[in-house]
Coordinates of C-alpha atoms in Angstrom, one line a residue:
M1 CA -53.6 51.0 138.2
S2 CA -56.4 52.4 136.1
S3 CA -55.6 53.5 132.6
L4 CA -57.3 56.8 133.5
S5 CA -54.9 57.5 136.4
Q6 CA -51.6 57.7 134.7
S7 CA -50.8 61.4 134.8
S8 CA -51.8 64.0 137.3
N9 CA -51.1 66.7 134.7
E10 CA -53.5 65.2 132.1
T11 CA -56.9 66.8 131.9
A12 CA -60.1 64.9 132.5
V13 CA -61.3 65.4 128.9
S14 CA -58.1 64.1 127.4
R15 CA -58.1 61.1 129.6
L16 CA -61.8 60.6 128.7
K17 CA -61.1 60.8 125.0
R18 CA -58.3 58.3 125.1
A19 CA -60.4 55.8 127.1
F20 CA -63.5 56.4 125.0
V21 CA -61.6 55.8 121.7
A22 CA -60.0 52.6 123.1
G23 CA -63.5 51.4 124.2
I24 CA -64.9 52.1 120.7
W25 CA -62.2 49.9 119.1
A26 CA -62.8 47.1 121.5
T27 CA -66.6 47.4 120.9
L28 CA -66.1 47.4 117.1
I29 CA -64.3 44.1 117.4
S30 CA -67.1 42.8 119.6
I31 CA -69.7 43.9 117.1
A32 CA -67.9 42.3 114.2
I33 CA -67.8 39.0 116.1
G34 CA -71.3 39.1 117.7
F35 CA -73.2 40.5 114.8
S36 CA -71.6 38.1 112.3
F37 CA -72.6 35.3 114.6
K38 CA -76.2 36.5 114.8
V39 CA -76.4 36.9 111.0
W40 CA -75.1 33.3 110.6
L41 CA -77.6 32.0 113.1
A42 CA -80.4 33.8 111.4
S43 CA -79.5 32.1 108.1
W44 CA -80.3 28.5 109.3
V45 CA -81.7 28.4 112.9
P46 CA -85.5 28.5 113.0
K47 CA -86.9 32.0 113.6
A48 CA -89.1 30.8 116.4
D49 CA -86.1 29.3 118.3
L50 CA -84.1 32.5 118.0
A51 CA -87.1 34.5 119.3
I52 CA -87.5 32.1 122.3
Y53 CA -83.7 32.3 123.1
H54 CA -83.6 36.1 123.0
T55 CA -86.8 36.5 125.0
V56 CA -85.6 34.2 127.8
I57 CA -82.2 36.0 128.0
D58 CA -84.1 39.3 128.1
I59 CA -86.3 38.2 131.0
I60 CA -83.3 36.9 133.1
S61 CA -81.2 39.9 132.2
L62 CA -84.0 42.2 133.4
S63 CA -83.8 40.8 136.9
L64 CA -80.0 40.8 137.1
I65 CA -79.6 44.2 135.4
L66 CA -80.8 45.7 138.6
M67 CA -77.3 44.9 139.9
T68 CA -75.6 46.8 137.2
G69 CA -77.4 49.8 138.7
F70 CA -75.0 49.4 141.7
R71 CA -72.2 50.1 139.3
S72 CA -72.7 53.9 139.2
S73 CA -73.3 54.2 142.9
M74 CA -70.2 52.1 143.6
V75 CA -68.1 54.3 141.3
V76 CA -69.3 57.5 142.9
S77 CA -69.2 56.2 146.5
Y78 CA -65.8 54.7 146.2
S79 CA -64.4 57.9 144.6
Q80 CA -65.7 59.8 147.7
T81 CA -65.0 57.3 150.6
R82 CA -62.3 54.9 149.2
N83 CA -64.0 52.3 151.5
D84 CA -64.0 49.4 149.0
R85 CA -64.3 46.7 151.7
D86 CA -67.7 47.6 153.0
I87 CA -69.0 48.7 149.6
I88 CA -68.1 45.3 148.0
N89 CA -69.6 43.3 150.9
I90 CA -72.9 45.2 150.7
F91 CA -72.9 44.5 146.9
R92 CA -72.2 40.8 147.6
Y93 CA -75.1 40.3 150.0
V94 CA -77.5 42.1 147.7
L95 CA -76.3 40.2 144.6
I96 CA -76.7 36.8 146.4
L97 CA -80.3 37.8 147.4
V98 CA -81.2 38.9 143.8
V99 CA -79.8 35.7 142.3
L100 CA -81.8 33.6 144.7
L101 CA -85.0 35.6 144.0
T102 CA -84.4 35.3 140.3
W103 CA -84.0 31.5 140.7
G104 CA -87.2 31.2 142.8
I105 CA -89.4 33.7 140.9
I106 CA -88.2 34.4 137.4
L107 CA -87.4 30.7 136.6
P108 CA -91.0 29.5 137.4
Y109 CA -92.4 32.5 135.5
I110 CA -90.5 31.4 132.3
K111 CA -91.3 27.7 132.7
H112 CA -95.0 27.9 133.7
K113 CA -96.5 31.3 133.2
L114 CA -95.0 31.9 129.8
A115 CA -94.9 28.1 129.1
I116 CA -91.6 28.3 127.3
D117 CA -90.1 24.9 126.9
V118 CA -86.5 25.3 128.2
E119 CA -84.6 22.8 130.4
Y120 CA -84.4 23.7 134.1
L121 CA -80.7 23.2 134.2
Q122 CA -80.2 25.6 131.3
L123 CA -82.1 28.3 133.1
V124 CA -80.3 27.8 136.4
G125 CA -76.9 27.9 134.6
I126 CA -77.7 31.2 132.9
I127 CA -78.9 32.8 136.1
V128 CA -75.9 31.8 138.2
S129 CA -73.3 32.5 135.5
M130 CA -74.7 35.9 134.6
G131 CA -74.8 36.7 138.3
L132 CA -71.0 36.0 138.6
K133 CA -70.3 38.1 135.5
V134 CA -72.3 41.0 136.9
Y135 CA -70.3 40.8 140.2
F136 CA -66.9 41.0 138.6
T137 CA -68.0 43.5 136.0
N138 CA -69.0 45.9 138.8
L139 CA -65.7 45.4 140.6
V140 CA -63.7 46.2 137.5
A141 CA -65.8 49.3 137.0
M142 CA -65.5 50.5 140.6
Y143 CA -61.7 50.2 140.5
R144 CA -61.6 51.8 137.0
L145 CA -59.7 48.9 135.5
Y146 CA -60.5 49.9 131.9
E147 CA -57.9 47.7 130.2
I148 CA -59.7 44.6 131.6
S149 CA -63.1 46.1 130.7
N150 CA -62.1 46.7 127.1
K151 CA -60.7 43.2 126.8
V152 CA -63.9 41.7 128.1
T153 CA -65.9 43.7 125.5
W154 CA -64.5 41.7 122.6
M155 CA -63.9 38.5 124.5
E156 CA -67.5 38.1 125.5
P157 CA -68.9 37.5 122.0
L158 CA -65.9 35.4 121.0
S159 CA -66.3 33.1 124.0
L160 CA -70.0 32.7 123.1
V161 CA -69.1 31.7 119.5
L162 CA -66.5 29.2 120.7
A163 CA -68.8 27.8 123.4
F164 CA -71.6 27.4 120.8
A165 CA -69.3 25.5 118.4
L166 CA -68.4 23.2 121.3
C167 CA -72.0 22.5 122.2
Y168 CA -73.4 22.2 118.7
Y169 CA -70.6 20.5 116.8
G170 CA -68.7 18.9 119.6
L171 CA -71.6 17.7 121.8
S172 CA -74.2 17.4 119.0
M173 CA -76.8 19.5 120.9
A174 CA -79.9 21.0 119.2
P175 CA -79.3 24.7 118.1
L176 CA -81.6 26.1 120.8
G177 CA -80.1 24.0 123.6
A178 CA -76.6 24.8 122.4
L179 CA -77.3 28.5 122.6
F180 CA -78.4 28.3 126.2
Y181 CA -75.5 26.2 127.3
A182 CA -73.1 28.3 125.3
T183 CA -74.4 31.4 127.1
T184 CA -73.7 29.8 130.5
L185 CA -70.2 28.8 129.5
S186 CA -69.4 32.2 128.0
S187 CA -70.5 34.0 131.1
L188 CA -68.4 31.7 133.3
I189 CA -65.3 32.2 131.1
I190 CA -65.6 36.0 131.3
A191 CA -66.2 35.9 135.1
V192 CA -63.1 33.8 135.6
F193 CA -61.0 36.0 133.4
M194 CA -62.0 39.2 135.2
Y195 CA -61.4 37.5 138.6
L196 CA -57.9 36.5 137.6
R197 CA -56.9 39.7 135.9
R198 CA -58.4 41.9 138.7
R199 CA -56.7 39.9 141.4
R200 CA -53.3 40.6 139.9
Q201 CA -53.8 44.3 140.6
I202 CA -56.2 44.5 143.5
A203 CA -57.1 41.8 146.0
T204 CA -60.5 42.1 147.7
A205 CA -61.3 41.1 151.3
P206 CA -63.5 38.0 151.9
L207 CA -67.2 38.2 152.8
A208 CA -67.6 39.9 156.2
K209 CA -69.9 41.9 158.4
V210 CA -70.6 45.4 157.2
N211 CA -70.2 48.5 159.4
L212 CA -73.0 50.7 158.2
E213 CA -71.5 54.2 158.6
P214 CA -73.5 57.2 157.4
A215 CA -71.5 57.3 154.1
L216 CA -72.4 53.6 153.5
K217 CA -76.1 54.2 154.3
S218 CA -76.0 56.9 151.6
F219 CA -74.3 54.4 149.3
M220 CA -77.2 51.9 149.9
K221 CA -79.8 54.5 149.1
R222 CA -78.0 55.5 146.0
S223 CA -77.6 51.9 145.0
V224 CA -81.3 51.1 145.4
T225 CA -82.2 54.2 143.3
A226 CA -79.5 53.4 140.7
S227 CA -80.7 49.8 140.5
L228 CA -84.3 50.9 139.9
E229 CA -83.0 53.3 137.3
A230 CA -81.1 50.5 135.5
G231 CA -84.1 48.3 135.7
S232 CA -86.2 51.1 134.2
S233 CA -83.7 51.5 131.4
I234 CA -84.0 47.8 130.4
L235 CA -87.7 47.8 131.2
M236 CA -88.2 50.3 128.3
I237 CA -86.8 47.7 125.9
Y238 CA -88.6 44.9 127.5
I239 CA -91.9 46.8 127.2
T240 CA -91.3 47.2 123.5
V241 CA -90.8 43.4 123.3
L242 CA -94.1 42.8 125.3
L243 CA -96.0 45.2 123.1
T244 CA -94.7 43.5 120.0
I245 CA -95.7 40.1 121.4
R246 CA -99.1 41.4 122.4
Y247 CA -100.1 43.4 119.3
F248 CA -98.1 42.0 116.4
S249 CA -97.2 38.7 114.8
V250 CA -94.4 36.2 115.6
E251 CA -92.8 37.3 112.3
E252 CA -92.7 40.9 113.5
L253 CA -91.4 39.7 116.9
G254 CA -88.6 37.8 115.0
D255 CA -87.7 41.0 113.1
F256 CA -87.4 42.9 116.3
Q257 CA -85.5 40.3 118.3
V258 CA -83.1 39.1 115.5
V259 CA -82.4 42.4 113.6
V260 CA -83.6 45.5 115.5
R261 CA -82.5 44.4 119.0
P262 CA -78.9 43.6 117.9
V263 CA -78.5 46.9 116.1
F264 CA -80.0 48.7 119.1
T265 CA -77.7 46.8 121.4
Y266 CA -74.6 47.4 119.4
M267 CA -75.2 51.1 118.9
T268 CA -75.8 51.4 122.6
L269 CA -72.6 49.4 123.5
L270 CA -70.6 51.5 121.1
F271 CA -71.7 55.0 121.9
V272 CA -74.0 55.1 124.9
F273 CA -72.6 52.5 127.4
P274 CA -69.1 54.1 127.3
I275 CA -70.7 57.3 128.7
Y276 CA -71.4 55.5 131.9
R277 CA -68.2 53.5 131.8
F278 CA -65.8 56.5 131.2
V279 CA -67.7 59.8 131.4
L280 CA -69.4 59.2 134.8
P281 CA -66.1 58.4 136.7
E282 CA -64.4 61.5 135.2
L283 CA -67.5 63.7 135.9
A284 CA -67.5 62.4 139.5
V285 CA -63.9 63.5 140.0
C286 CA -64.5 66.9 138.3
V287 CA -67.7 67.5 140.3
R288 CA -65.9 66.7 143.6
A289 CA -63.1 69.2 142.6
R290 CA -65.6 71.7 141.3
D291 CA -63.6 71.8 138.0
N292 CA -66.4 73.5 136.0
E293 CA -64.1 74.1 133.1
Q294 CA -63.4 70.4 132.5
I295 CA -67.1 69.6 133.0
R296 CA -68.0 72.1 130.2
A297 CA -65.2 70.6 128.0
I298 CA -66.5 67.1 128.5
K299 CA -70.1 68.2 127.7
H300 CA -69.0 70.1 124.6
W301 CA -67.0 67.1 123.3
L302 CA -69.7 64.6 123.9
Y303 CA -72.5 66.7 122.3
K304 CA -70.3 67.1 119.2
L305 CA -69.7 63.4 119.1
A306 CA -73.4 62.7 119.5
L307 CA -74.2 64.9 116.6
I308 CA -71.6 63.3 114.3
V309 CA -72.6 59.7 115.2
S310 CA -76.4 60.1 115.1
T311 CA -76.3 62.0 111.8
S312 CA -74.0 59.4 110.2
F313 CA -76.2 56.6 111.5
F314 CA -79.4 58.2 110.0
V315 CA -77.8 58.8 106.6
V316 CA -76.5 55.2 106.4
M317 CA -79.9 53.8 107.3
L318 CA -81.7 56.2 104.9
L319 CA -79.5 55.7 101.9
G320 CA -78.1 52.2 102.3
G321 CA -80.1 50.5 105.0
D322 CA -82.3 48.5 102.7
S323 CA -79.5 47.2 100.5
L324 CA -77.3 46.5 103.5
F325 CA -79.8 44.3 105.4
R326 CA -80.9 42.6 102.2
M327 CA -77.2 41.5 101.8
L328 CA -76.9 40.4 105.5
F329 CA -80.2 38.8 106.3
P330 CA -82.6 36.4 104.6
P331 CA -85.8 37.9 102.9
Q332 CA -88.0 37.1 105.9
Y333 CA -86.2 39.7 108.0
H334 CA -86.4 42.7 105.6
G335 CA -89.4 44.1 107.4
A336 CA -87.0 45.4 110.1
V337 CA -85.5 48.1 107.9
P338 CA -88.2 50.7 108.3
V339 CA -88.2 50.1 112.1
L340 CA -84.4 50.8 112.2
L341 CA -84.7 53.9 110.1
H342 CA -87.1 55.4 112.7
Y343 CA -84.8 54.3 115.5
A344 CA -82.0 56.2 113.9
I345 CA -84.0 59.4 114.0
F346 CA -84.1 59.3 117.8
F347 CA -80.6 57.9 118.5
I348 CA -79.1 61.3 119.3
F349 CA -81.3 61.6 122.3
L350 CA -80.0 58.4 123.8
M351 CA -76.4 59.8 123.7
L352 CA -77.3 63.2 125.0
N353 CA -79.5 61.8 127.8
G354 CA -76.7 59.4 128.7
Y355 CA -74.5 62.5 129.4
Q356 CA -77.3 64.2 131.3
L357 CA -77.9 61.2 133.6
A358 CA -74.1 60.7 134.1
Y359 CA -73.8 64.4 135.2
I360 CA -76.9 64.3 137.4
K361 CA -75.6 61.2 139.2
A362 CA -72.1 62.6 139.5
E363 CA -73.7 65.5 141.3
G364 CA -75.5 63.0 143.6
Y365 CA -79.0 63.5 142.3
F366 CA -79.8 59.8 141.9
N367 CA -83.5 60.2 142.6
A368 CA -83.8 62.7 139.8
S369 CA -82.2 60.3 137.4
L370 CA -84.7 57.6 138.4
L371 CA -87.7 60.0 137.9
I372 CA -86.4 60.8 134.4
R373 CA -86.3 57.1 133.5
L374 CA -89.9 56.6 134.8
A375 CA -91.1 59.6 132.8
G376 CA -89.6 57.9 129.7
I377 CA -91.5 54.7 130.4
I378 CA -94.8 56.5 130.9
T379 CA -94.2 58.4 127.7
L380 CA -93.4 55.2 125.8
V381 CA -96.6 53.4 126.9
G382 CA -98.8 56.5 126.3
A383 CA -97.3 57.2 122.9
F384 CA -97.7 53.7 121.8
F385 CA -101.4 53.5 122.4
L386 CA -101.9 56.9 120.9
L387 CA -99.9 55.8 117.7
R388 CA -102.0 52.6 117.6
Q389 CA -105.0 54.8 116.9
L390 CA -103.2 56.1 113.8
T391 CA -101.4 53.1 112.4
A392 CA -101.3 49.3 112.8
N393 CA -97.7 49.1 111.6
V394 CA -95.1 47.7 114.0
V395 CA -93.1 50.9 113.5
A396 CA -95.4 52.4 116.1
V397 CA -93.4 50.5 118.8
I398 CA -90.1 52.1 117.9
L399 CA -91.7 55.5 117.4
A400 CA -93.1 55.3 120.9
L401 CA -89.7 54.3 122.3
G402 CA -88.2 57.3 120.5
C403 CA -90.8 59.5 122.2
G404 CA -89.8 58.1 125.5
Y405 CA -86.1 59.0 125.0
L406 CA -87.1 62.5 123.7
M407 CA -89.1 63.1 126.8
M408 CA -86.2 61.9 129.0
Y409 CA -83.8 64.4 127.2
L410 CA -86.2 67.3 127.6
I411 CA -86.6 66.7 131.4
G412 CA -82.9 65.9 131.8
A413 CA -82.1 69.3 130.3
L414 CA -84.3 71.0 132.8
V415 CA -82.8 69.1 135.7
E416 CA -79.3 69.7 134.6
R417 CA -79.9 73.4 134.3
H418 CA -81.5 73.5 137.8
I419 CA -78.4 71.7 139.3
R420 CA -76.0 74.1 137.6
R421 CA -77.8 77.1 138.9
S422 CA -78.1 75.7 142.4
R423 CA -74.3 75.0 142.5
A424 CA -73.5 78.4 141.1
Q425 CA -75.5 80.1 143.8
A426 CA -74.2 77.9 146.6
S427 CA -70.5 78.4 145.8
P428 CA -68.2 80.3 143.4
A429 CA -67.0 78.4 140.3
V430 CA -63.6 76.6 140.7
S431 CA -61.6 75.7 137.6

């Protein structure tokens, strides 16, 4: 049983707070392990090798991240229909197709178009193992098995460290090759763990023919839209990488990939990703029950949390960022500090927009959430080329990204207000 389903008398916001806090602790352990590992690698692995590794993982992740978009539609559809058999089978067929397309299209793109010298077997292993991890991650999310999810949060970086130690020290591989093989092993270990733990609680049916009822057709439409939205979310980060590659030096790319990206990823995992993992399922239940009082309580709590977290992040970066990163990273990475300071300015909009999109999707407006993401991408690109006219500093990339998130927040606020007014006019409030 889900950790969020223990008491019918417990309010949605209290269940949410408990799960959110547990997720933060699990993520803090993950950050301690993962970030220490990245800092250690940065101290001796060539900067160019790390840039190649992170870029390859980014490209493959971008193709498979579309499947994580299924997660939100699986959560919402399962809470409404309880038809896990057909929902899972649809997801299986689509995931198999995406993995094959990634294998046939993305792999040659990396090898030949980008001319990145990575072994074929390494790329195939990463694609297949990441696909399996995405599959079991979505199932755990759909069934709201948060205890398993939180364990995976800290086990994932730990398994990567142990797998790298095996490949580099045990098998005497080169650092770059060891990183790629360790990523494959780590993903497989996590996938097997989720399979075994989930199977103890819930057994799923084997692959079978799907009966496409109207509710499942709606699920498919939502899934496609949610997948495009997830792809758009990652595309914003990928665009910043491409802009850095195109307009700035390898040194600045290394700063972004080795320092800025990990901090961005960890802050997102710590405070933004839990919104989709915990807040969305609770909002979906409250929306279905028309429990407007709990919806308001969740929003109030999350906005308060966002203000505290973002203010603390900015103050830390402003007053201690330079000395902190001088202590953690070699001198060649210190150029990342100004970029992170500007990122801290905009972080509050990531959290607030995370809530907005969760609420909008809980209400069933998946198309609106996609359009908000697309508006962010357009703003990012437009803002970058405008800022390029004013400065040649790499900070223009992160400022443009911040403008994209700001635009998403402003549009999200308008859409959220429209939905609330429409619901209020359609039916009386229920608490």
